[in-house]
Amino acid sequence: MPPGRFEALRRHRRWLFALVAVALLAEMAVAMVTTAVEQTPTTDEPVYVGAAVVYLQQHSLRYNPEHPPLGKLIIETGLVFTHARLDPAFVGSEGSVGQHLLYESGNDARRLMLLARLPMIVLTLLFGLVVFAFAGDLVGSVGGLVALALYAFSPDIIANGSLATLDVPAAGLLLTSVWLLWRARRRPLLYLPLAGVALGAAVATRMSALPAVPMLLLLVVLSVWFAGRTHDLGTRRTARLLALGVVTAVGVALVAVVVVWATYLAVDPRLRWATPDNVPVIHGLRGLVVDWLPFPQPYRDGMRIQFGFQDSTWGGFLFGRKYLGSLWYYLPAALMVKTPLGMLALWLAGAVAMMTVPRLRTAAPYVLIPTALLLVAALNDSRDFGVRYAIFVPMFLAVVAAGMVAFRWRWAPVVTAALLLFVAVSSLRTYPYYLPYSNEAFGGPSKTYLRLHDSNVDWGQDLGRLADRLRQRYPGQKIWLVYKGSGMPSYYGIDASDPLTVPPNEVHGLLAVSDSWIDKADGRLAALINSSKPIDEVGHSITIYHRTAATGPLRR
């Protein structure tokens, strides 16, 4: 290449990087919007959307107190101009209010769900810019593009970022806080208050962010130390700098507390709240911690509800095994199944770079340690429901993987590009069925239900697609349905009967079963499935059987 052309390329390098970043985010936006348009409500979404409309119209905190308001306030921004109808006299559970809003109040459920999901899609794209900027701060623009590519092609982030749920915003806000703490090493007065705001926003979105607070406050001290250190630090100067760091950490914590209070006051400025009868009494150290937290009463009551969930026994499913309780290795195993193989390799290589490349070692406490601590906290959860509980992993480790470009190894750029291509192809192949994604080593999306269940594969998202399939391929046939989710089949035009309420010999025609129910089938349902012939599948989450006799082949 002639010298003049090479210099021109260097001058336009920033624009080229920006163009690639925009292209990656555009690809992600298309994937998420398509998913949001095609999917019917997942199990949890009506709860959050119903609570958001109650916030907007009634300024009441009575629904969904086990989660703080901020995520639902974000959902609310998409619903402000919908003029959704909801009877103010309606009294029901937090699950039923969402059903009532979507299907019984004369609203367009599809339009409401899309508008509720759009703010989360926008927020997910903005977190992509945080990933790009954070990795760029660590290893330059090339590393930023590597991290952004992993983020933009992550099936789990696309799947959950296109839903009106709380997992992605909480994780993204934590990542944003950590990135601002990293930048505070150079400009503490600018970035430390912003880090406190982001931390408070994360805690005001999901209580699962609370375990990160002590670690992030330690990072405040570390950032203050880096910002103020000199070559001639003496004992007195060191003590003063550490004391300043501690005082600053307290200030950041206070900012976070103010943000939490502000989110509750944004819903109800008078903070009217009566503790519900179903809030459990929590004893011991956990009870003391809840009592001492400087948060509003509804937040603390929500924590008590969460501890009640934690003390309950739930069912799980992993690699074909049904069990009660939880398995400590569930999340690592599920992440192995649901993460593209090239992404796993880049995560590992980036972690090695963080620990071995001298210029990256100072970043390890900011990205590796919070990821590890959050994962350890998530391992103790009693609910083995899905990798969404660890959605912070692909976010943080996308930044970590950018460390690959810091290797001086000759073939590192080629290997990185090849692994990124592998990730992109694997992700694009699953389009638009991102929720049931699993990597090639585990058979791809069509086999996910054999190894995992619930929000890993079948969260009720394909009821609308089932309706389309039945209408197009099986018009006029008798439908029997065993569905797991919050959608209302009749709203989408599915006239189906419950096969578990009649004798088995009366079940003839088409039998549609959510794959999570297939995983856990026993008794009558297992007998029905085992005596039916699988003929079709919808979205890798619902199987359609044909049943004409008492015997037949086993599951697909």
Coordinates of C-alpha atoms in Angstrom, one line a residue:
M1 CA 0.0 0.0 0.0
P2 CA 1.5 3.4 -1.0
P3 CA 2.5 5.6 2.0
G4 CA 0.0 8.2 1.2
R5 CA -2.9 5.8 1.2
F6 CA -1.6 4.2 4.4
E7 CA -1.6 7.6 6.1
A8 CA -5.1 8.3 4.9
L9 CA -6.3 5.0 6.4
R10 CA -4.7 6.0 9.7
R11 CA -6.4 9.3 9.6
H12 CA -9.8 7.7 9.1
R13 CA -9.2 4.9 11.5
R14 CA -11.5 6.3 14.2
W15 CA -14.4 6.6 11.7
L16 CA -13.8 3.0 10.6
F17 CA -14.0 1.8 14.2
A18 CA -17.1 3.8 14.7
L19 CA -18.7 2.3 11.6
V20 CA -17.9 -1.3 12.7
A21 CA -19.3 -0.5 16.2
V22 CA -22.5 0.9 14.7
A23 CA -22.9 -2.1 12.4
L24 CA -22.5 -4.5 15.4
L25 CA -25.1 -2.6 17.4
A26 CA -27.4 -2.4 14.3
E27 CA -27.2 -6.2 14.0
M28 CA -28.0 -6.6 17.7
A29 CA -30.9 -4.2 17.4
V30 CA -32.4 -6.1 14.5
A31 CA -32.1 -9.4 16.4
M32 CA -33.7 -8.0 19.5
V33 CA -36.6 -6.1 17.8
T34 CA -37.4 -9.1 15.7
T35 CA -37.5 -11.2 18.9
A36 CA -39.6 -8.7 20.7
V37 CA -42.1 -8.5 17.9
E38 CA -42.5 -12.3 17.4
Q39 CA -42.5 -13.5 21.0
T40 CA -45.5 -13.6 23.2
P41 CA -45.2 -12.7 26.9
T42 CA -42.8 -14.8 28.9
T43 CA -43.7 -16.0 32.4
D44 CA -42.4 -13.0 34.3
E45 CA -43.2 -10.1 31.9
P46 CA -46.9 -9.6 32.7
V47 CA -46.0 -9.2 36.3
Y48 CA -43.5 -6.3 35.6
V49 CA -45.7 -4.7 32.9
G50 CA -48.8 -4.8 35.1
A51 CA -46.8 -3.3 38.0
A52 CA -45.5 -0.6 35.7
V53 CA -49.0 0.4 34.6
V54 CA -50.1 0.5 38.2
Y55 CA -47.1 2.8 39.0
L56 CA -48.1 5.0 36.1
Q57 CA -51.8 5.3 36.7
Q58 CA -52.2 4.7 40.4
H59 CA -48.8 5.6 41.9
S60 CA -49.0 2.5 44.1
L61 CA -46.1 0.2 45.1
R62 CA -48.4 -2.7 46.1
Y63 CA -47.5 -5.0 43.2
N64 CA -44.2 -6.9 42.8
P65 CA -42.6 -5.5 46.0
E66 CA -39.9 -8.2 45.9
H67 CA -38.2 -6.2 43.1
P68 CA -37.4 -2.5 43.5
P69 CA -39.1 -0.1 41.1
L70 CA -36.4 1.2 38.7
G71 CA -36.6 -1.6 36.1
K72 CA -40.4 -1.2 36.0
L73 CA -40.1 2.6 35.8
I74 CA -37.9 2.0 32.7
I75 CA -40.6 -0.3 31.3
E76 CA -43.1 2.4 32.1
T77 CA -41.4 4.9 29.7
G78 CA -42.5 2.7 26.8
L79 CA -46.1 2.7 28.0
V80 CA -46.6 6.4 28.8
F81 CA -48.3 7.2 25.5
T82 CA -50.3 3.9 25.1
H83 CA -53.2 5.0 27.3
A84 CA -53.5 1.4 28.5
R85 CA -56.8 0.6 30.1
L86 CA -56.7 -1.0 33.6
D87 CA -59.6 -1.0 36.0
P88 CA -58.5 0.9 39.1
A89 CA -60.8 -1.2 41.2
F90 CA -59.2 -4.4 40.1
V91 CA -57.9 -6.4 43.0
G92 CA -55.8 -9.5 42.4
S93 CA -52.4 -11.0 42.7
E94 CA -49.4 -9.5 40.9
G95 CA -49.6 -12.3 38.3
S96 CA -53.3 -11.7 37.6
V97 CA -53.0 -7.9 37.2
G98 CA -50.7 -8.5 34.2
Q99 CA -53.1 -11.0 32.7
H100 CA -56.0 -8.6 33.3
L101 CA -54.1 -5.8 31.7
L102 CA -53.1 -7.7 28.6
Y103 CA -56.1 -9.9 27.9
E104 CA -59.1 -8.7 29.8
S105 CA -59.1 -4.9 29.6
G106 CA -59.5 -4.4 25.9
N107 CA -55.9 -3.5 25.2
D108 CA -53.8 -4.7 22.3
A109 CA -51.5 -7.2 24.1
R110 CA -49.0 -7.4 21.3
R111 CA -48.6 -3.7 21.0
L112 CA -48.3 -3.2 24.8
M113 CA -45.6 -5.9 25.1
L114 CA -43.6 -4.4 22.2
L115 CA -43.7 -0.9 23.7
A116 CA -42.8 -2.3 27.1
R117 CA -39.8 -4.1 25.6
L118 CA -38.4 -1.3 23.5
P119 CA -36.9 0.7 26.4
M120 CA -35.1 -2.5 27.5
I121 CA -33.8 -2.9 24.0
V122 CA -32.5 0.6 23.9
L123 CA -30.9 0.2 27.3
T124 CA -29.2 -3.1 26.2
L125 CA -27.7 -1.3 23.2
L126 CA -26.4 1.5 25.5
F127 CA -24.7 -1.1 27.7
G128 CA -23.0 -2.3 24.5
L129 CA -21.4 1.1 24.2
V130 CA -20.3 0.8 27.9
V131 CA -18.7 -2.6 27.0
F132 CA -17.0 -1.0 23.9
A133 CA -15.7 2.0 25.9
F134 CA -14.6 -0.1 28.9
A135 CA -12.6 -2.5 26.8
G136 CA -11.3 0.4 24.7
D137 CA -10.0 2.0 27.9
L138 CA -8.1 -1.2 28.8
V139 CA -6.6 -2.3 25.4
G140 CA -7.6 0.2 22.8
S141 CA -10.2 0.4 20.0
V142 CA -9.4 -3.0 18.6
G143 CA -10.1 -4.6 21.9
G144 CA -13.2 -2.5 22.2
L145 CA -14.5 -4.0 19.0
V146 CA -13.7 -7.5 20.1
A147 CA -15.6 -7.0 23.3
L148 CA -18.6 -5.3 21.5
A149 CA -18.7 -8.2 19.0
L150 CA -18.9 -10.7 21.8
Y151 CA -21.6 -8.7 23.5
A152 CA -23.6 -8.1 20.3
F153 CA -23.6 -11.7 19.3
S154 CA -24.3 -13.2 22.7
P155 CA -27.5 -15.2 22.4
D156 CA -28.2 -14.8 26.1
I157 CA -27.9 -11.0 26.1
I158 CA -30.0 -10.8 22.9
A159 CA -32.7 -13.1 24.3
N160 CA -33.0 -11.3 27.7
G161 CA -32.3 -7.8 26.4
S162 CA -35.4 -8.0 24.2
L163 CA -37.7 -8.8 27.1
A164 CA -39.4 -6.5 29.6
T165 CA -37.5 -8.1 32.5
L166 CA -35.0 -6.9 35.1
D167 CA -31.9 -9.1 34.7
V168 CA -30.1 -7.2 31.9
P169 CA -30.6 -3.7 33.3
A170 CA -29.3 -4.7 36.7
A171 CA -26.3 -6.4 35.3
G172 CA -25.6 -3.6 32.8
L173 CA -25.8 -0.9 35.5
L174 CA -23.3 -2.8 37.7
L175 CA -21.0 -3.0 34.7
T176 CA -21.4 0.7 34.1
S177 CA -20.6 1.4 37.8
V178 CA -17.4 -0.6 37.5
W179 CA -16.4 1.1 34.3
L180 CA -16.9 4.5 35.9
L181 CA -14.8 3.4 38.9
W182 CA -12.0 2.4 36.5
R183 CA -12.2 5.9 34.9
A184 CA -12.2 7.4 38.4
R185 CA -8.5 6.4 38.7
R186 CA -7.7 9.4 36.6
R187 CA -10.6 11.8 37.2
P188 CA -12.2 10.9 40.6
L189 CA -14.2 14.0 41.0
L190 CA -16.1 13.5 37.8
Y191 CA -16.6 9.7 37.8
L192 CA -17.0 8.7 41.4
P193 CA -20.4 10.4 41.8
L194 CA -21.6 8.9 38.6
A195 CA -20.4 5.5 39.7
G196 CA -22.5 5.9 42.9
V197 CA -25.6 6.8 40.7
A198 CA -25.0 3.7 38.6
L199 CA -24.6 1.5 41.6
G200 CA -27.7 2.8 43.2
A201 CA -29.6 2.3 40.0
A202 CA -28.5 -1.4 39.9
V203 CA -29.6 -1.9 43.5
A204 CA -32.9 -0.1 42.7
T205 CA -33.5 -2.6 39.8
R206 CA -32.8 -6.0 41.4
M207 CA -31.8 -6.9 44.9
S208 CA -29.4 -9.5 43.5
A209 CA -27.1 -6.5 42.9
L210 CA -26.6 -6.0 46.6
P211 CA -23.7 -8.6 47.0
A212 CA -21.7 -6.5 44.6
V213 CA -21.9 -3.4 46.8
P214 CA -19.1 -4.2 49.3
M215 CA -16.7 -5.1 46.4
L216 CA -17.5 -1.9 44.5
L217 CA -16.9 0.2 47.6
L218 CA -13.5 -1.4 47.9
L219 CA -12.9 -0.5 44.3
V220 CA -13.8 3.1 45.2
V221 CA -10.9 3.0 47.7
L222 CA -8.6 1.5 45.1
S223 CA -9.5 4.1 42.6
V224 CA -8.9 6.9 45.0
W225 CA -5.5 5.3 45.9
F226 CA -4.5 5.2 42.2
A227 CA -5.7 8.8 41.7
G228 CA -3.7 10.2 44.6
R229 CA -0.6 8.0 44.8
T230 CA 2.9 9.5 44.1
H231 CA 6.4 8.0 44.0
D232 CA 7.3 9.4 47.4
L233 CA 4.4 8.2 49.5
G234 CA 5.3 8.1 53.2
T235 CA 3.4 6.4 56.0
R236 CA 1.4 9.5 56.9
R237 CA 0.6 10.2 53.2
T238 CA -0.5 6.6 52.7
A239 CA -2.7 6.7 55.8
R240 CA -4.3 10.0 54.7
L241 CA -4.9 8.6 51.2
L242 CA -6.5 5.4 52.6
A243 CA -8.7 7.5 54.9
L244 CA -9.8 9.7 52.0
G245 CA -10.7 6.5 50.1
V246 CA -12.8 5.2 52.9
V247 CA -14.6 8.6 53.3
T248 CA -15.1 8.7 49.5
A249 CA -16.6 5.1 49.6
V250 CA -19.0 6.2 52.2
G251 CA -20.0 9.2 50.0
V252 CA -20.5 6.9 47.0
A253 CA -22.7 4.6 49.2
L254 CA -24.8 7.6 50.3
V255 CA -25.3 8.5 46.6
A256 CA -26.5 5.0 45.9
V257 CA -28.9 5.1 48.9
V258 CA -30.3 8.4 47.6
V259 CA -30.9 6.9 44.2
V260 CA -32.8 3.9 45.7
W261 CA -35.0 6.3 47.8
A262 CA -35.6 8.5 44.7
T263 CA -36.9 5.5 42.7
Y264 CA -39.5 4.8 45.3
L265 CA -40.5 8.4 45.7
A266 CA -40.8 8.6 41.9
V267 CA -43.6 6.0 42.1
D268 CA -45.3 7.4 45.2
P269 CA -44.0 10.7 46.6
R270 CA -45.9 10.1 49.8
L271 CA -44.5 6.6 50.1
R272 CA -47.8 5.0 51.2
W273 CA -47.0 1.4 52.1
A274 CA -48.5 -1.2 54.3
T275 CA -46.6 -4.4 54.8
P276 CA -48.5 -7.3 53.1
D277 CA -49.6 -10.2 55.1
N278 CA -47.5 -12.6 53.0
V279 CA -44.2 -11.0 53.9
P280 CA -42.3 -13.7 55.9
V281 CA -40.5 -12.9 59.2
I282 CA -36.8 -13.3 58.7
H283 CA -34.7 -14.2 61.9
G284 CA -31.1 -14.2 62.6
L285 CA -28.3 -12.3 60.9
R286 CA -30.3 -11.9 57.7
G287 CA -33.1 -10.3 59.7
L288 CA -30.7 -7.9 61.3
V289 CA -29.2 -6.9 58.0
V290 CA -32.6 -6.2 56.5
D291 CA -33.5 -4.0 59.5
W292 CA -30.3 -2.1 59.3
L293 CA -30.4 -1.3 55.6
P294 CA -31.0 2.5 55.0
F295 CA -33.7 1.8 52.4
P296 CA -37.4 2.4 52.3
Q297 CA -39.7 0.0 54.1
P298 CA -41.1 -1.5 50.9
Y299 CA -37.5 -2.3 49.8
R300 CA -36.8 -4.1 53.1
D301 CA -40.1 -6.0 52.9
G302 CA -39.2 -7.0 49.4
M303 CA -35.9 -8.4 50.7
R304 CA -37.9 -10.5 53.2
I305 CA -40.0 -11.9 50.4
Q306 CA -36.8 -12.8 48.5
F307 CA -35.4 -14.5 51.5
G308 CA -38.7 -16.4 51.7
F309 CA -38.1 -17.6 48.1
Q310 CA -34.6 -18.5 49.0
D311 CA -35.8 -20.7 51.9
S312 CA -38.3 -22.5 49.7
T313 CA -37.6 -25.7 47.8
W314 CA -37.9 -25.5 44.1
G315 CA -37.7 -28.1 41.3
G316 CA -34.8 -28.2 38.9
F317 CA -33.7 -30.0 35.7
L318 CA -30.2 -30.5 34.4
F319 CA -28.9 -32.9 31.8
G320 CA -32.0 -35.0 31.9
R321 CA -32.2 -35.2 35.7
K322 CA -35.2 -33.9 37.6
Y323 CA -34.4 -32.9 41.2
L324 CA -35.7 -30.9 44.2
G325 CA -33.6 -28.2 45.7
S326 CA -30.6 -26.6 43.9
L327 CA -27.2 -27.7 42.6
W328 CA -24.2 -25.5 43.3
Y329 CA -22.8 -26.3 39.8
Y330 CA -26.1 -25.6 38.0
L331 CA -25.1 -22.1 36.7
P332 CA -21.6 -23.1 35.5
A333 CA -23.1 -26.1 33.7
A334 CA -25.9 -24.1 32.2
L335 CA -23.4 -21.4 31.0
M336 CA -21.3 -24.1 29.3
V337 CA -24.4 -25.3 27.4
K338 CA -25.7 -21.8 26.4
T339 CA -22.5 -19.9 25.6
P340 CA -21.0 -20.1 22.1
L341 CA -17.9 -22.2 22.1
G342 CA -15.7 -19.5 20.6
M343 CA -16.9 -17.1 23.3
L344 CA -15.9 -19.6 26.0
A345 CA -12.4 -19.8 24.5
L346 CA -12.1 -16.0 24.3
W347 CA -13.3 -15.6 27.9
L348 CA -10.6 -18.0 29.0
A349 CA -7.9 -16.4 26.9
G350 CA -8.9 -12.9 28.1
A351 CA -8.8 -14.0 31.8
V352 CA -5.3 -15.4 31.3
A353 CA -4.2 -12.1 29.7
M354 CA -5.7 -10.1 32.6
M355 CA -3.5 -12.1 35.0
T356 CA -0.3 -12.4 33.0
V357 CA 0.1 -9.2 30.9
P358 CA 1.6 -6.6 33.2
R359 CA -0.4 -3.6 32.0
L360 CA -3.7 -5.4 32.5
R361 CA -3.1 -6.7 36.0
T362 CA -4.4 -3.5 37.5
A363 CA -7.7 -4.1 35.7
A364 CA -8.3 -7.6 37.1
P365 CA -9.8 -6.4 40.4
Y366 CA -12.3 -4.3 38.4
V367 CA -13.6 -7.0 36.0
L368 CA -12.5 -10.5 37.2
I369 CA -13.2 -10.2 40.9
P370 CA -16.7 -8.7 40.7
T371 CA -17.7 -11.4 38.2
A372 CA -16.4 -14.1 40.4
L373 CA -18.1 -12.7 43.6
L374 CA -21.4 -12.2 41.8
L375 CA -21.2 -15.7 40.4
V376 CA -20.5 -17.2 43.8
A377 CA -23.5 -15.3 45.2
A378 CA -25.7 -16.6 42.4
L379 CA -24.6 -20.2 43.0
N380 CA -26.2 -20.0 46.4
D381 CA -29.6 -19.2 45.0
S382 CA -32.3 -21.9 45.6
R383 CA -33.8 -21.4 42.1
D384 CA -32.2 -23.2 39.3
F385 CA -34.3 -21.5 36.6
G386 CA -31.9 -20.2 34.1
V387 CA -28.6 -18.4 33.1
R388 CA -30.5 -15.1 33.3
Y389 CA -29.5 -15.2 37.0
A390 CA -25.9 -14.9 35.7
I391 CA -26.4 -12.6 32.8
F392 CA -23.6 -10.4 34.2
V393 CA -21.1 -13.1 33.1
P394 CA -21.3 -12.5 29.3
M395 CA -21.3 -8.8 30.0
F396 CA -18.3 -8.6 32.2
L397 CA -16.3 -11.3 30.4
A398 CA -16.8 -9.6 27.0
V399 CA -14.6 -6.8 28.5
V400 CA -12.2 -9.5 29.9
A401 CA -12.0 -11.2 26.5
A402 CA -10.7 -8.0 24.9
G403 CA -7.4 -8.7 26.8
M404 CA -6.7 -11.2 24.0
V405 CA -5.4 -8.4 21.8
A406 CA -2.7 -7.6 24.4
F407 CA -0.9 -10.9 23.7
R408 CA 2.3 -10.4 21.7
W409 CA 1.8 -13.9 20.2
R410 CA 2.1 -13.7 16.4
W411 CA -1.0 -15.6 15.6
A412 CA -3.2 -13.9 18.3
P413 CA -5.1 -11.6 15.8
V414 CA -5.8 -14.5 13.5
V415 CA -7.1 -16.8 16.3
T416 CA -9.2 -13.9 17.8
A417 CA -10.8 -13.2 14.4
A418 CA -11.5 -16.9 13.8
L419 CA -13.1 -17.3 17.2
L420 CA -15.2 -14.2 16.7
L421 CA -16.4 -15.5 13.4
F422 CA -17.3 -18.8 15.0
V423 CA -19.3 -16.9 17.6
A424 CA -21.1 -14.8 15.0
V425 CA -22.0 -17.8 12.9
S426 CA -23.3 -19.7 15.9
S427 CA -25.4 -16.8 17.0
L428 CA -26.8 -16.0 13.6
R429 CA -27.8 -19.6 13.0
T430 CA -30.1 -19.5 16.0
Y431 CA -31.9 -16.4 14.8
P432 CA -34.6 -15.6 15.8
Y433 CA -34.8 -18.3 18.5
Y434 CA -32.3 -16.9 21.0
L435 CA -33.9 -18.0 24.2
P436 CA -33.5 -21.8 23.6
Y437 CA -29.9 -21.4 22.2
S438 CA -27.3 -24.0 23.1
N439 CA -23.9 -24.4 21.4
E440 CA -22.9 -27.0 18.9
A441 CA -21.3 -29.2 21.5
F442 CA -24.7 -29.8 23.0
G443 CA -26.7 -30.2 19.8
G444 CA -27.8 -26.6 19.2
P445 CA -31.2 -25.0 20.1
S446 CA -33.3 -28.0 19.0
K447 CA -31.7 -30.1 21.8
T448 CA -31.6 -27.6 24.6
Y449 CA -34.7 -29.0 26.2
L450 CA -32.9 -32.3 26.8
R451 CA -30.5 -30.6 29.2
L452 CA -32.1 -27.5 30.6
H453 CA -35.6 -26.1 31.2
D454 CA -37.6 -23.0 32.2
S455 CA -36.1 -19.7 31.0
N456 CA -33.2 -21.5 29.3
V457 CA -35.4 -22.8 26.6
D458 CA -39.2 -22.5 27.3
W459 CA -40.5 -19.4 29.1
G460 CA -43.9 -19.3 27.4
Q461 CA -42.5 -17.2 24.5
D462 CA -43.8 -19.1 21.6
L463 CA -47.6 -19.2 22.1
G464 CA -48.1 -16.8 19.2
R465 CA -45.9 -18.8 16.9
L466 CA -47.8 -21.9 17.9
A467 CA -51.1 -20.2 16.9
D468 CA -49.6 -19.3 13.5
R469 CA -48.3 -22.8 13.0
L470 CA -51.7 -24.4 13.9
R471 CA -53.5 -22.0 11.6
Q472 CA -51.2 -22.5 8.7
R473 CA -50.5 -26.3 8.8
Y474 CA -53.3 -27.9 10.9
P475 CA -56.5 -25.9 10.3
G476 CA -59.7 -27.4 11.7
Q477 CA -58.0 -30.1 13.8
K478 CA -58.7 -30.8 17.5
I479 CA -56.0 -29.2 19.7
W480 CA -54.9 -30.4 23.1
L481 CA -52.5 -28.1 24.9
V482 CA -50.2 -28.3 27.9
Y483 CA -48.6 -24.9 28.0
K484 CA -46.1 -23.4 30.4
G485 CA -46.3 -19.6 30.5
S486 CA -48.4 -16.5 31.1
G487 CA -50.0 -16.1 27.7
M488 CA -53.7 -16.7 27.1
P489 CA -54.1 -19.3 24.3
S490 CA -57.6 -18.1 23.3
Y491 CA -56.4 -14.5 22.8
Y492 CA -54.1 -15.7 20.0
G493 CA -56.8 -17.8 18.4
I494 CA -55.9 -21.2 19.9
D495 CA -59.0 -23.2 20.8
A496 CA -57.5 -25.9 22.9
S497 CA -58.5 -28.3 25.6
D498 CA -56.6 -29.6 28.6
P499 CA -55.7 -33.3 28.1
L500 CA -55.0 -33.8 31.8
T501 CA -58.7 -33.3 32.6
V502 CA -60.2 -36.1 30.6
P503 CA -59.5 -39.9 30.3
P504 CA -56.5 -40.6 28.0
N505 CA -58.6 -42.5 25.5
E506 CA -60.5 -39.3 24.7
V507 CA -57.3 -37.4 23.7
H508 CA -57.1 -37.7 19.9
G509 CA -55.8 -35.2 17.4
L510 CA -53.0 -32.7 18.0
L511 CA -51.2 -32.6 21.4
A512 CA -49.0 -29.5 21.9
V513 CA -46.7 -29.6 24.9
S514 CA -44.3 -27.0 26.2
D515 CA -40.8 -28.6 26.3
S516 CA -40.4 -27.7 30.0
W517 CA -43.4 -29.9 30.7
I518 CA -41.9 -32.7 28.6
D519 CA -38.7 -32.5 30.7
K520 CA -40.7 -32.9 33.9
A521 CA -43.5 -35.2 32.6
D522 CA -44.7 -38.0 34.8
G523 CA -47.9 -39.9 35.4
R524 CA -50.7 -39.1 32.9
L525 CA -48.8 -36.5 30.9
A526 CA -45.8 -38.9 30.4
A527 CA -48.2 -41.7 29.3
L528 CA -49.8 -39.3 26.7
I529 CA -46.5 -38.2 25.4
N530 CA -45.1 -41.7 25.2
S531 CA -48.1 -42.9 23.2
S532 CA -48.1 -40.0 20.7
K533 CA -46.0 -39.3 17.6
P534 CA -44.0 -36.1 17.4
I535 CA -44.7 -34.4 14.1
D536 CA -43.6 -30.8 14.5
E537 CA -41.9 -28.3 16.8
V538 CA -42.4 -24.5 17.3
G539 CA -39.5 -22.2 18.2
H540 CA -37.5 -25.1 19.8
S541 CA -39.8 -24.7 22.9
I542 CA -43.1 -26.4 22.0
T543 CA -43.5 -29.9 20.5
I544 CA -46.6 -30.9 18.5
Y545 CA -47.6 -34.6 18.7
H546 CA -50.2 -36.5 16.8
R547 CA -52.2 -38.9 18.9
T548 CA -54.5 -41.5 17.4
A549 CA -53.9 -44.6 19.5
A550 CA -52.8 -45.8 22.9
T551 CA -49.4 -46.7 21.8
G552 CA -46.7 -45.0 19.8
P553 CA -43.1 -43.9 19.6
L554 CA -41.5 -42.1 22.5
R555 CA -40.5 -38.4 22.5
R556 CA -38.7 -36.8 19.6

